[in-house]
mmCIF file of C-alpha atoms and ligand atoms in Angstrom:
data_model
loop_
_atom_site.group_PDB
_atom_site.id
_atom_site.type_symbol
_atom_site.label_atom_id
_atom_site.label_comp_id
_atom_site.label_asym_id
_atom_site.label_seq_id
_atom_site.Cartn_x
_atom_site.Cartn_y
_atom_site.Cartn_z
ATOM 1 C CA MET A 1 -19.394 -11.893 -18.520
ATOM 2 C CA PRO A 2 -16.622 -9.586 -17.200
ATOM 3 C CA LYS A 3 -13.753 -11.443 -15.789
ATOM 4 C CA THR A 4 -13.350 -11.888 -12.046
ATOM 5 C CA PHE A 5 -9.729 -11.582 -10.855
ATOM 6 C CA ARG A 6 -8.810 -14.263 -8.531
ATOM 7 C CA ILE A 7 -6.174 -13.910 -5.868
ATOM 8 C CA ALA A 8 -4.428 -16.687 -3.928
ATOM 9 C CA VAL A 9 -3.873 -15.335 -0.441
ATOM 10 C CA THR A 10 -1.008 -17.076 1.255
ATOM 11 C CA PRO A 11 -0.456 -15.659 4.753
ATOM 12 C CA GLY A 12 2.597 -17.876 5.394
ATOM 13 C CA ASP A 13 4.497 -17.754 8.744
ATOM 14 C CA GLY A 14 5.187 -15.411 11.642
ATOM 15 C CA ILE A 15 3.677 -12.015 11.274
ATOM 16 C CA GLY A 16 2.404 -13.006 7.722
ATOM 17 C CA PRO A 17 -1.101 -13.943 8.797
ATOM 18 C CA GLU A 18 -1.383 -10.736 10.971
ATOM 19 C CA VAL A 19 -0.469 -8.312 8.226
ATOM 20 C CA VAL A 20 -2.276 -10.275 5.592
ATOM 21 C CA ALA A 21 -5.531 -10.100 7.624
ATOM 22 C CA GLU A 22 -5.368 -6.209 7.473
ATOM 23 C CA ALA A 23 -4.761 -6.337 3.645
ATOM 24 C CA VAL A 24 -7.830 -8.650 3.288
ATOM 25 C CA ARG A 25 -9.908 -6.275 5.387
ATOM 26 C CA CYS A 26 -8.975 -3.455 3.048
ATOM 27 C CA LEU A 27 -9.691 -5.614 -0.049
ATOM 28 C CA GLU A 28 -13.093 -6.565 1.368
ATOM 29 C CA LEU A 29 -13.949 -2.985 1.950
ATOM 30 C CA LEU A 30 -12.798 -1.869 -1.468
ATOM 31 C CA LYS A 31 -14.535 -4.709 -3.210
ATOM 32 C CA SER A 32 -17.923 -3.985 -1.497
ATOM 33 C CA ARG A 33 -17.748 -0.168 -2.004
ATOM 34 C CA HIS A 34 -16.489 -0.210 -5.587
ATOM 35 C CA ASN A 35 -18.087 -3.506 -6.716
ATOM 36 C CA LEU A 36 -14.748 -4.823 -7.804
ATOM 37 C CA PRO A 37 -14.536 -8.006 -9.883
ATOM 38 C CA LEU A 38 -12.250 -9.555 -7.321
ATOM 39 C CA ASP A 39 -12.233 -12.837 -5.419
ATOM 40 C CA TRP A 40 -9.745 -14.444 -3.223
ATOM 41 C CA THR A 41 -8.991 -17.845 -1.541
ATOM 42 C CA SER A 42 -6.857 -18.111 1.516
ATOM 43 C CA LEU A 43 -4.474 -21.008 1.406
ATOM 44 C CA PRO A 44 -2.784 -22.550 4.477
ATOM 45 C CA TRP A 45 0.498 -23.190 2.567
ATOM 46 C CA PRO A 46 3.274 -22.543 2.071
ATOM 47 C CA SER A 47 4.001 -22.520 5.886
ATOM 48 C CA HIS A 48 5.721 -24.124 8.789
ATOM 49 C CA ALA A 49 2.305 -25.150 9.967
ATOM 50 C CA TRP A 50 1.532 -27.086 6.757
ATOM 51 C CA HIS A 51 4.995 -28.746 6.934
ATOM 52 C CA GLU A 52 4.440 -29.834 10.543
ATOM 53 C CA GLU A 53 1.254 -31.616 9.527
ATOM 54 C CA HIS A 54 2.203 -32.912 5.985
ATOM 55 C CA GLY A 55 5.964 -33.120 5.925
ATOM 56 C CA GLU A 56 6.307 -30.610 3.142
ATOM 57 C CA SER A 57 5.893 -26.760 3.028
ATOM 58 C CA MET A 58 3.247 -26.947 0.305
ATOM 59 C CA PRO A 59 1.480 -29.621 -1.660
ATOM 60 C CA SER A 60 3.423 -31.171 -4.627
ATOM 61 C CA ASP A 61 0.872 -29.733 -7.079
ATOM 62 C CA ALA A 62 1.041 -26.222 -5.391
ATOM 63 C CA LEU A 63 2.305 -24.394 -8.492
ATOM 64 C CA GLU A 64 -0.412 -25.966 -10.695
ATOM 65 C CA GLN A 65 -2.989 -24.871 -8.187
ATOM 66 C CA LEU A 66 -1.596 -21.338 -7.927
ATOM 67 C CA LYS A 67 -1.449 -21.016 -11.709
ATOM 68 C CA ALA A 68 -5.173 -20.861 -11.804
ATOM 69 C CA TYR A 69 -5.029 -17.509 -9.992
ATOM 70 C CA ASP A 70 -4.371 -14.069 -11.342
ATOM 71 C CA ALA A 71 -2.050 -13.041 -8.489
ATOM 72 C CA ILE A 72 -0.567 -14.345 -5.270
ATOM 73 C CA LEU A 73 -0.594 -12.178 -2.133
ATOM 74 C CA LEU A 74 2.006 -13.581 0.244
ATOM 75 C CA GLY A 75 2.558 -12.504 3.861
ATOM 76 C CA ALA A 76 5.931 -13.859 4.877
ATOM 77 C CA LEU A 77 7.902 -17.091 5.040
ATOM 78 C CA GLY A 78 10.510 -18.130 7.576
ATOM 79 C CA ASP A 79 10.834 -18.684 11.325
ATOM 80 C CA PRO A 80 7.229 -18.634 12.701
ATOM 81 C CA GLY A 81 8.248 -17.542 16.240
ATOM 82 C CA PRO A 82 7.772 -16.691 18.901
ATOM 83 C CA VAL A 83 11.522 -16.737 19.587
ATOM 84 C CA SER A 84 10.812 -17.123 23.210
ATOM 85 C CA ASN A 85 9.671 -20.725 22.454
ATOM 86 C CA PRO A 86 12.740 -22.849 21.920
ATOM 87 C CA ASP A 87 10.580 -25.865 21.152
ATOM 88 C CA ARG A 88 8.655 -24.382 18.241
ATOM 89 C CA TYR A 89 8.568 -26.394 14.984
ATOM 90 C CA LEU A 90 11.378 -24.719 13.030
ATOM 91 C CA LEU A 91 12.724 -25.637 9.534
ATOM 92 C CA PRO A 92 16.026 -24.648 8.069
ATOM 93 C CA ASP A 93 15.761 -21.402 5.953
ATOM 94 C CA SER A 94 16.677 -23.249 2.819
ATOM 95 C CA ILE A 95 13.525 -25.416 3.270
ATOM 96 C CA SER A 96 10.953 -22.877 4.606
ATOM 97 C CA LEU A 97 11.969 -20.224 1.972
ATOM 98 C CA ALA A 98 12.161 -22.614 -1.000
ATOM 99 C CA PRO A 99 8.533 -22.002 -1.997
ATOM 100 C CA LEU A 100 9.238 -18.341 -2.547
ATOM 101 C CA LEU A 101 12.034 -19.133 -4.892
ATOM 102 C CA ASP A 102 9.980 -21.917 -6.569
ATOM 103 C CA MET A 103 7.205 -19.460 -7.279
ATOM 104 C CA ARG A 104 9.571 -16.818 -8.671
ATOM 105 C CA LYS A 105 11.127 -19.471 -10.865
ATOM 106 C CA GLY A 106 8.065 -21.453 -11.720
ATOM 107 C CA PHE A 107 6.018 -18.483 -12.889
ATOM 108 C CA ASP A 108 9.056 -16.721 -14.419
ATOM 109 C CA GLN A 109 8.607 -13.632 -12.191
ATOM 110 C CA TRP A 110 11.716 -12.091 -13.659
ATOM 111 C CA VAL A 111 11.250 -8.592 -12.194
ATOM 112 C CA CYS A 112 11.421 -7.702 -8.535
ATOM 113 C CA GLU A 113 10.298 -4.150 -8.008
ATOM 114 C CA ARG A 114 11.187 -2.475 -4.837
ATOM 115 C CA PRO A 115 10.416 1.185 -4.630
ATOM 116 C CA ALA A 116 12.082 3.178 -1.914
ATOM 117 C CA ARG A 117 10.568 6.531 -1.332
ATOM 118 C CA LEU A 118 10.708 8.319 1.978
ATOM 119 C CA LEU A 119 7.105 9.195 2.382
ATOM 120 C CA PRO A 120 5.933 11.882 4.817
ATOM 121 C CA GLY A 121 5.460 10.326 8.307
ATOM 122 C CA ALA A 122 7.934 7.467 7.590
ATOM 123 C CA ARG A 123 10.963 7.210 9.901
ATOM 124 C CA GLN A 124 13.938 9.133 8.574
ATOM 125 C CA TYR A 125 17.069 7.238 9.504
ATOM 126 C CA LEU A 126 19.483 9.574 7.708
ATOM 127 C CA ALA A 127 20.315 12.850 9.515
ATOM 128 C CA ASP A 128 20.631 14.750 6.266
ATOM 129 C CA ASP A 129 17.351 16.366 5.495
ATOM 130 C CA ARG A 130 17.786 15.811 1.799
ATOM 131 C CA ALA A 131 16.750 12.299 2.656
ATOM 132 C CA LYS A 132 13.225 13.630 2.306
ATOM 133 C CA ASP A 133 13.816 13.560 -1.481
ATOM 134 C CA ILE A 134 14.687 9.844 -1.546
ATOM 135 C CA ASP A 135 12.575 8.412 -4.391
ATOM 136 C CA MET A 136 14.119 5.429 -6.212
ATOM 137 C CA LEU A 137 12.933 2.301 -7.760
ATOM 138 C CA VAL A 138 15.216 -0.720 -7.404
ATOM 139 C CA ILE A 139 14.632 -3.337 -10.013
ATOM 140 C CA ARG A 140 16.108 -6.602 -9.082
ATOM 141 C CA GLU A 141 16.691 -9.288 -11.666
ATOM 142 C CA ASN A 142 14.682 -12.174 -10.239
ATOM 143 C CA SER A 143 15.126 -15.208 -12.444
ATOM 144 C CA GLU A 144 18.791 -16.163 -12.465
ATOM 145 C CA GLY A 145 22.281 -14.894 -11.512
ATOM 146 C CA GLU A 146 23.414 -15.863 -8.162
ATOM 147 C CA TYR A 147 20.046 -17.592 -7.398
ATOM 148 C CA VAL A 148 20.102 -20.461 -9.897
ATOM 149 C CA SER A 149 20.907 -22.921 -7.095
ATOM 150 C CA GLN A 150 23.421 -24.865 -9.163
ATOM 151 C CA GLY A 151 26.376 -26.362 -7.518
ATOM 152 C CA GLY A 152 27.001 -28.824 -4.798
ATOM 153 C CA ARG A 153 29.265 -30.176 -2.093
ATOM 154 C CA LEU A 154 32.021 -32.555 -2.679
ATOM 155 C CA ARG A 155 33.623 -34.764 -0.040
ATOM 156 C CA LYS A 156 31.028 -33.405 2.415
ATOM 157 C CA GLY A 157 32.060 -33.370 6.060
ATOM 158 C CA THR A 158 35.742 -33.974 5.333
ATOM 159 C CA PRO A 159 38.629 -31.467 5.665
ATOM 160 C CA ASP A 160 38.892 -31.627 1.812
ATOM 161 C CA GLU A 161 35.298 -30.523 1.363
ATOM 162 C CA VAL A 162 34.483 -28.403 -1.654
ATOM 163 C CA ALA A 163 31.341 -26.283 -2.057
ATOM 164 C CA THR A 164 30.514 -24.830 -5.451
ATOM 165 C CA GLN A 165 27.732 -22.283 -6.063
ATOM 166 C CA MET A 166 27.300 -21.231 -9.645
ATOM 167 C CA GLU A 167 26.217 -17.936 -10.938
ATOM 168 C CA VAL A 168 24.497 -17.905 -14.304
ATOM 169 C CA PHE A 169 23.753 -14.854 -16.393
ATOM 170 C CA THR A 170 22.102 -15.000 -19.761
ATOM 171 C CA ARG A 171 22.058 -12.278 -22.345
ATOM 172 C CA HIS A 172 18.322 -12.744 -22.717
ATOM 173 C CA ALA A 173 17.573 -12.142 -19.037
ATOM 174 C CA THR A 174 20.073 -9.286 -18.948
ATOM 175 C CA ASP A 175 18.532 -7.556 -21.862
ATOM 176 C CA ARG A 176 14.927 -7.842 -20.604
ATOM 177 C CA ILE A 177 15.722 -6.495 -17.165
ATOM 178 C CA ILE A 178 17.712 -3.562 -18.441
ATOM 179 C CA ARG A 179 14.955 -2.743 -20.944
ATOM 180 C CA TYR A 180 12.469 -2.924 -18.111
ATOM 181 C CA GLY A 181 14.636 -0.455 -16.168
ATOM 182 C CA PHE A 182 14.707 2.073 -19.043
ATOM 183 C CA GLU A 183 10.999 1.721 -19.630
ATOM 184 C CA GLN A 184 10.272 2.400 -15.878
ATOM 185 C CA ALA A 185 12.594 5.391 -15.928
ATOM 186 C CA ARG A 186 10.660 6.893 -18.838
ATOM 187 C CA LYS A 187 7.346 6.149 -17.127
ATOM 188 C CA ARG A 188 8.596 7.844 -13.904
ATOM 189 C CA ALA A 189 9.730 10.867 -15.864
ATOM 190 C CA SER A 190 6.422 11.268 -17.609
ATOM 191 C CA ASP A 191 4.469 10.674 -14.293
ATOM 192 C CA ARG A 192 6.572 13.417 -12.613
ATOM 193 C CA ALA A 193 6.043 15.775 -15.554
ATOM 194 C CA ALA A 194 2.368 15.187 -15.313
ATOM 195 C CA GLU A 195 2.476 16.062 -11.614
ATOM 196 C CA GLY A 196 4.554 19.165 -12.247
ATOM 197 C CA SER A 197 7.470 17.828 -10.209
ATOM 198 C CA PRO A 198 10.134 16.915 -12.700
ATOM 199 C CA ARG A 199 13.679 15.789 -11.523
ATOM 200 C CA GLN A 200 16.950 16.410 -13.204
ATOM 201 C CA PHE A 201 19.906 14.080 -13.789
ATOM 202 C CA LYS A 202 23.204 14.988 -15.361
ATOM 203 C CA THR A 203 24.960 12.565 -17.676
ATOM 204 C CA LEU A 204 28.680 12.365 -17.799
ATOM 205 C CA ASP A 205 28.762 14.357 -20.970
ATOM 206 C CA GLY A 206 26.912 17.228 -19.359
ATOM 207 C CA LYS A 207 23.448 16.539 -20.754
ATOM 208 C CA THR A 208 20.433 16.915 -18.433
ATOM 209 C CA CYS A 209 17.670 14.311 -18.436
ATOM 210 C CA GLU A 210 14.453 13.887 -16.440
ATOM 211 C CA SER A 211 15.217 10.312 -15.446
ATOM 212 C CA GLN A 212 18.144 8.069 -14.766
ATOM 213 C CA VAL A 213 18.971 4.387 -14.787
ATOM 214 C CA CYS A 214 21.933 3.246 -12.680
ATOM 215 C CA ILE A 215 23.212 -0.252 -13.460
ATOM 216 C CA ILE A 216 25.005 -2.058 -10.668
ATOM 217 C CA THR A 217 27.726 -4.667 -11.046
ATOM 218 C CA LYS A 218 30.910 -5.850 -9.459
ATOM 219 C CA ARG A 219 32.709 -5.854 -12.785
ATOM 220 C CA ASN A 220 36.105 -5.099 -11.233
ATOM 221 C CA ALA A 221 36.141 -8.473 -9.646
ATOM 222 C CA LEU A 222 33.247 -10.581 -11.305
ATOM 223 C CA ARG A 223 34.066 -9.379 -14.765
ATOM 224 C CA HIS A 224 32.328 -11.957 -17.001
ATOM 225 C CA TRP A 225 28.801 -11.064 -16.123
ATOM 226 C CA GLY A 226 29.893 -7.572 -15.126
ATOM 227 C CA ASP A 227 31.190 -6.850 -18.655
ATOM 228 C CA MET A 228 28.130 -8.438 -20.285
ATOM 229 C CA TYR A 229 25.763 -6.236 -18.158
ATOM 230 C CA SER A 230 27.831 -3.152 -19.015
ATOM 231 C CA GLU A 231 27.847 -3.857 -22.746
ATOM 232 C CA ALA A 232 24.139 -4.700 -22.812
ATOM 233 C CA PHE A 233 23.416 -1.507 -20.867
ATOM 234 C CA GLU A 234 25.486 0.695 -23.096
ATOM 235 C CA GLU A 235 23.881 -0.718 -26.197
ATOM 236 C CA MET A 236 20.396 -0.357 -24.928
ATOM 237 C CA ALA A 237 20.978 3.142 -23.702
ATOM 238 C CA LYS A 238 21.284 4.242 -27.359
ATOM 239 C CA GLU A 239 17.504 3.587 -27.628
ATOM 240 C CA TYR A 240 16.860 5.829 -24.642
ATOM 241 C CA PRO A 241 18.738 9.036 -25.228
ATOM 242 C CA ASP A 242 16.185 10.805 -23.009
ATOM 243 C CA VAL A 243 17.376 8.790 -19.986
ATOM 244 C CA ALA A 244 20.603 9.452 -18.118
ATOM 245 C CA THR A 245 22.812 6.469 -17.504
ATOM 246 C CA HIS A 246 25.113 5.640 -14.798
ATOM 247 C CA HIS A 247 27.100 2.613 -13.483
ATOM 248 C CA GLU A 248 28.086 1.864 -9.969
ATOM 249 C CA LEU A 249 30.035 -0.966 -8.425
ATOM 250 C CA VAL A 250 27.906 -2.564 -5.795
ATOM 251 C CA ASP A 251 30.155 -1.721 -2.884
ATOM 252 C CA ALA A 252 30.309 2.020 -3.981
ATOM 253 C CA ALA A 253 26.524 1.877 -4.517
ATOM 254 C CA CYS A 254 26.073 0.800 -0.878
ATOM 255 C CA MET A 255 28.157 3.848 0.210
ATOM 256 C CA LYS A 256 26.272 6.219 -2.040
ATOM 257 C CA PHE A 257 22.866 4.808 -0.979
ATOM 258 C CA VAL A 258 23.799 6.131 2.473
ATOM 259 C CA GLN A 259 25.639 9.277 1.426
ATOM 260 C CA CYS A 260 23.327 10.562 -1.360
ATOM 261 C CA PRO A 261 20.388 8.311 -1.965
ATOM 262 C CA TRP A 262 18.377 11.207 -3.417
ATOM 263 C CA ALA A 263 20.687 11.159 -6.455
ATOM 264 C CA PHE A 264 19.220 7.775 -7.655
ATOM 265 C CA ASP A 265 16.145 7.221 -9.775
ATOM 266 C CA VAL A 266 15.986 3.719 -11.250
ATOM 267 C CA VAL A 267 18.523 1.175 -10.078
ATOM 268 C CA VAL A 268 18.921 -2.176 -11.967
ATOM 269 C CA ALA A 269 20.846 -4.790 -10.005
ATOM 270 C CA SER A 270 21.441 -8.624 -10.162
ATOM 271 C CA ASN A 271 19.437 -11.053 -8.080
ATOM 272 C CA LEU A 272 21.719 -11.055 -5.053
ATOM 273 C CA GLN A 273 23.138 -7.629 -5.267
ATOM 274 C CA GLY A 274 19.548 -6.311 -5.698
ATOM 275 C CA ASP A 275 18.464 -8.346 -2.621
ATOM 276 C CA ILE A 276 21.186 -6.832 -0.485
ATOM 277 C CA LEU A 277 20.669 -3.242 -1.800
ATOM 278 C CA THR A 278 16.920 -3.389 -1.248
ATOM 279 C CA ASP A 279 17.280 -4.128 2.447
ATOM 280 C CA LEU A 280 19.408 -0.952 2.679
ATOM 281 C CA ALA A 281 16.971 0.883 0.396
ATOM 282 C CA ALA A 282 14.014 -0.201 2.698
ATOM 283 C CA VAL A 283 15.670 1.384 5.692
ATOM 284 C CA LEU A 284 16.539 4.588 3.772
ATOM 285 C CA SER A 285 12.777 4.855 3.042
ATOM 286 C CA GLY A 286 11.418 4.270 6.536
ATOM 287 C CA GLY A 287 12.172 0.637 7.442
ATOM 288 C CA MET A 288 10.994 -2.811 6.752
ATOM 289 C CA GLY A 289 7.561 -1.989 8.127
ATOM 290 C CA VAL A 290 6.777 0.233 5.144
ATOM 291 C CA ALA A 291 8.751 -1.319 2.283
ATOM 292 C CA PRO A 292 6.634 -3.006 -0.462
ATOM 293 C CA SER A 293 7.861 -5.494 -3.049
ATOM 294 C CA CYS A 294 6.537 -7.489 -5.935
ATOM 295 C CA ASN A 295 7.627 -10.274 -8.121
ATOM 296 C CA LEU A 296 6.309 -9.753 -11.686
ATOM 297 C CA ASN A 297 6.002 -11.665 -14.854
ATOM 298 C CA PRO A 298 5.351 -8.734 -17.275
ATOM 299 C CA ASP A 299 5.014 -10.974 -20.471
ATOM 300 C CA ASP A 300 2.751 -13.825 -19.769
ATOM 301 C CA PRO A 301 -0.718 -13.022 -18.449
ATOM 302 C CA ASP A 302 -1.310 -16.724 -17.647
ATOM 303 C CA MET A 303 1.480 -16.678 -15.076
ATOM 304 C CA PRO A 304 0.478 -15.172 -11.699
ATOM 305 C CA SER A 305 2.694 -12.421 -10.261
ATOM 306 C CA MET A 306 3.517 -12.575 -6.582
ATOM 307 C CA PHE A 307 3.111 -9.654 -4.112
ATOM 308 C CA GLU A 308 4.909 -9.886 -0.840
ATOM 309 C CA PRO A 309 6.491 -7.150 1.307
ATOM 310 C CA THR A 310 10.347 -6.978 1.570
ATOM 311 C CA HIS A 311 10.156 -7.940 5.279
ATOM 312 C CA GLY A 312 10.385 -11.443 6.535
ATOM 313 C CA SER A 313 8.320 -13.288 9.233
ATOM 314 C CA ALA A 314 9.667 -11.188 12.138
ATOM 315 C CA PRO A 315 9.585 -14.081 14.661
ATOM 316 C CA ASP A 316 10.547 -11.682 17.521
ATOM 317 C CA ILE A 317 7.089 -9.925 17.334
ATOM 318 C CA ALA A 318 5.023 -12.694 15.758
ATOM 319 C CA GLY A 319 1.624 -13.179 17.269
ATOM 320 C CA GLU A 320 1.601 -10.046 19.318
ATOM 321 C CA GLY A 321 -0.302 -7.863 17.091
ATOM 322 C CA LEU A 322 2.539 -5.412 16.894
ATOM 323 C CA ALA A 323 3.676 -5.856 13.287
ATOM 324 C CA ASP A 324 3.276 -2.804 11.032
ATOM 325 C CA PRO A 325 0.932 -3.778 8.128
ATOM 326 C CA THR A 326 1.927 -0.717 6.123
ATOM 327 C CA ALA A 327 4.295 -2.596 3.797
ATOM 328 C CA MET A 328 1.720 -5.366 3.243
ATOM 329 C CA LEU A 329 -0.941 -2.647 2.424
ATOM 330 C CA PHE A 330 1.300 -0.862 0.013
ATOM 331 C CA THR A 331 2.117 -4.186 -1.572
ATOM 332 C CA ALA A 332 -1.630 -5.010 -1.887
ATOM 333 C CA ALA A 333 -2.129 -1.631 -3.549
ATOM 334 C CA ARG A 334 0.580 -2.426 -6.095
ATOM 335 C CA MET A 335 -1.191 -5.800 -6.756
ATOM 336 C CA LEU A 336 -4.439 -3.964 -7.518
ATOM 337 C CA GLU A 337 -2.591 -1.603 -9.875
ATOM 338 C CA TRP A 338 -0.968 -4.519 -11.538
ATOM 339 C CA LEU A 339 -4.247 -6.267 -12.110
ATOM 340 C CA GLY A 340 -5.631 -2.901 -13.075
ATOM 341 C CA ARG A 341 -3.712 -3.137 -16.362
ATOM 342 C CA GLN A 342 -6.532 -5.243 -17.478
ATOM 343 C CA GLU A 343 -9.344 -3.774 -15.386
ATOM 344 C CA PRO A 344 -9.529 -0.045 -14.663
ATOM 345 C CA SER A 345 -11.649 -0.367 -11.537
ATOM 346 C CA LEU A 346 -8.857 -2.380 -9.940
ATOM 347 C CA ASP A 347 -6.318 0.285 -10.852
ATOM 348 C CA ALA A 348 -8.491 2.905 -9.231
ATOM 349 C CA ALA A 349 -8.905 0.800 -6.111
ATOM 350 C CA GLY A 350 -5.068 0.320 -5.957
ATOM 351 C CA LYS A 351 -4.570 4.088 -6.070
ATOM 352 C CA ALA A 352 -7.235 4.605 -3.447
ATOM 353 C CA LEU A 353 -5.571 2.053 -1.114
ATOM 354 C CA TYR A 354 -2.169 3.558 -1.756
ATOM 355 C CA ASP A 355 -3.493 7.043 -0.881
ATOM 356 C CA ALA A 356 -5.262 5.823 2.240
ATOM 357 C CA VAL A 357 -2.062 4.077 3.553
ATOM 358 C CA ALA A 358 0.189 7.080 2.619
ATOM 359 C CA ALA A 359 -2.176 9.482 4.329
ATOM 360 C CA ASP A 360 -2.426 7.330 7.438
ATOM 361 C CA LEU A 361 1.418 7.180 7.565
ATOM 362 C CA ALA A 362 1.725 10.962 7.142
ATOM 363 C CA GLU A 363 -0.760 11.585 9.972
ATOM 364 C CA ASN A 364 0.650 9.181 12.460
ATOM 365 C CA SER A 365 4.342 9.801 12.226
ATOM 366 C CA GLY A 366 6.215 8.027 15.031
ATOM 367 C CA SER A 367 3.105 6.891 17.011
ATOM 368 C CA GLN A 368 3.204 3.367 18.464
ATOM 369 C CA ARG A 369 0.226 1.545 17.028
ATOM 370 C CA GLY A 370 -0.735 -2.084 16.815
ATOM 371 C CA THR A 371 -1.417 -4.014 13.622
ATOM 372 C CA ARG A 372 -5.201 -3.921 13.921
ATOM 373 C CA GLU A 373 -5.188 -0.235 14.910
ATOM 374 C CA ILE A 374 -3.360 0.680 11.667
ATOM 375 C CA GLY A 375 -5.647 -1.545 9.641
ATOM 376 C CA ASP A 376 -8.711 0.103 11.267
ATOM 377 C CA ALA A 377 -7.293 3.609 10.479
ATOM 378 C CA VAL A 378 -6.714 2.745 6.867
ATOM 379 C CA CYS A 379 -10.153 1.239 6.597
ATOM 380 C CA SER A 380 -11.748 4.338 7.953
ATOM 381 C CA ARG A 381 -9.897 6.367 5.355
ATOM 382 C CA ILE A 382 -11.085 4.196 2.519
ATOM 383 C CA LYS A 383 -14.642 4.734 3.877
ATOM 384 C CA GLN A 384 -14.195 8.492 4.101
ATOM 385 C CA ALA A 385 -12.804 8.636 0.527
ATOM 386 C CA GLY A 386 -16.164 7.278 -0.725
HETATM 387 C C1 IPM B 1 13.811 -11.359 -0.187
HETATM 388 C C2 IPM B 1 14.316 -12.492 0.639
HETATM 389 C C3 IPM B 1 14.511 -13.721 -0.085
HETATM 390 C C4 IPM B 1 15.513 -13.487 -1.221
HETATM 391 C C5 IPM B 1 14.968 -14.887 0.743
HETATM 392 C C6 IPM B 1 13.975 -15.122 1.834
HETATM 393 C C7 IPM B 1 15.201 -16.121 -0.079
HETATM 394 O O1 IPM B 1 15.469 -12.056 1.272
HETATM 395 O O2 IPM B 1 12.684 -11.573 -0.819
HETATM 396 O O3 IPM B 1 14.484 -10.363 -0.408
HETATM 397 O O4 IPM B 1 16.717 -13.486 -0.948
HETATM 398 O O5 IPM B 1 15.142 -13.213 -2.280
HETATM 399 MN MN1 MN B 2 15.975 -9.920 0.895
#
């Protein structure tokens, strides 16, 4: 019996359920047209609604339950909105968003991939027309660093209070994320070569390569992990002489993301620095409404990876049918491609979904459309494509 791939659909809060509904419609359509070995279950948690009823954002055995699935498709977590209702049930961010971090940690989803490519039709925020060439992949270390949540508060509430927030960087996690970056750079170079659209990157010693990895640190101030990252990067670069290498301090990287984002290819950054850079990268490539993201465990097939757009719950527009589902649809396409590593029909479905969403974006540049309308348009394209 061929394996059926099972997805845990977790719509979450705010606009999550609205955008997830469109993704599920596309999955249904793709499944019926291509006979995909795909199944999904929609779960009411994690969410504010679940917390309101049960006093916790998700059941205590949530991770065990989720482990039985092959992937998790998450809408958004956070303020459920609408902001016009001051009496809505509202949790502190640290509580409502904890399940996201628990899943990343619990399933060792150590890679967060956030592609930033300014696709035709997406809003171009930069005036410089070279922005059309923006095509980078930001790889965020997703398992440790600034997000280990170690520390505490001493003498809380007194004038002598002390808060500590530890950052932890291991050589193991550093090496694996850097290697992942180099491998992705190679893959991107070979995909571009196959499409007949190679790119060129100059190294400091004047060599030309078809891909590049830029490592980000703040080693002039945070020198311990910054130096370890730099050394690990330099050592690994020897194994990838075909890939140009580059280091940027995170503050300079922010400046260059705005000044010349087209000069970047693969960017590897720590958990927090990657978090910040990817909000910026999302805007450079059309805004939060089109920015996909995924949290991957590339080593252990028994651990589900999690697919959620970069955007949050957007409480200002929640429940109004105004949220752009494009980011969610691109994210769902990436999920299919990820599962497609084991099942070629899912890979093909992922590409079909990506193409349909990209074509819809290209054709409807700047038009004001509702969530459902965009979902309808993408579904029609999937049908037309056969
Ligand atoms: C993201 C979000 C999360 C993060 C928050 C909600 C904890 O900003 O996925 O980028 O910081 O990782
Ligand atoms: Mn973020």
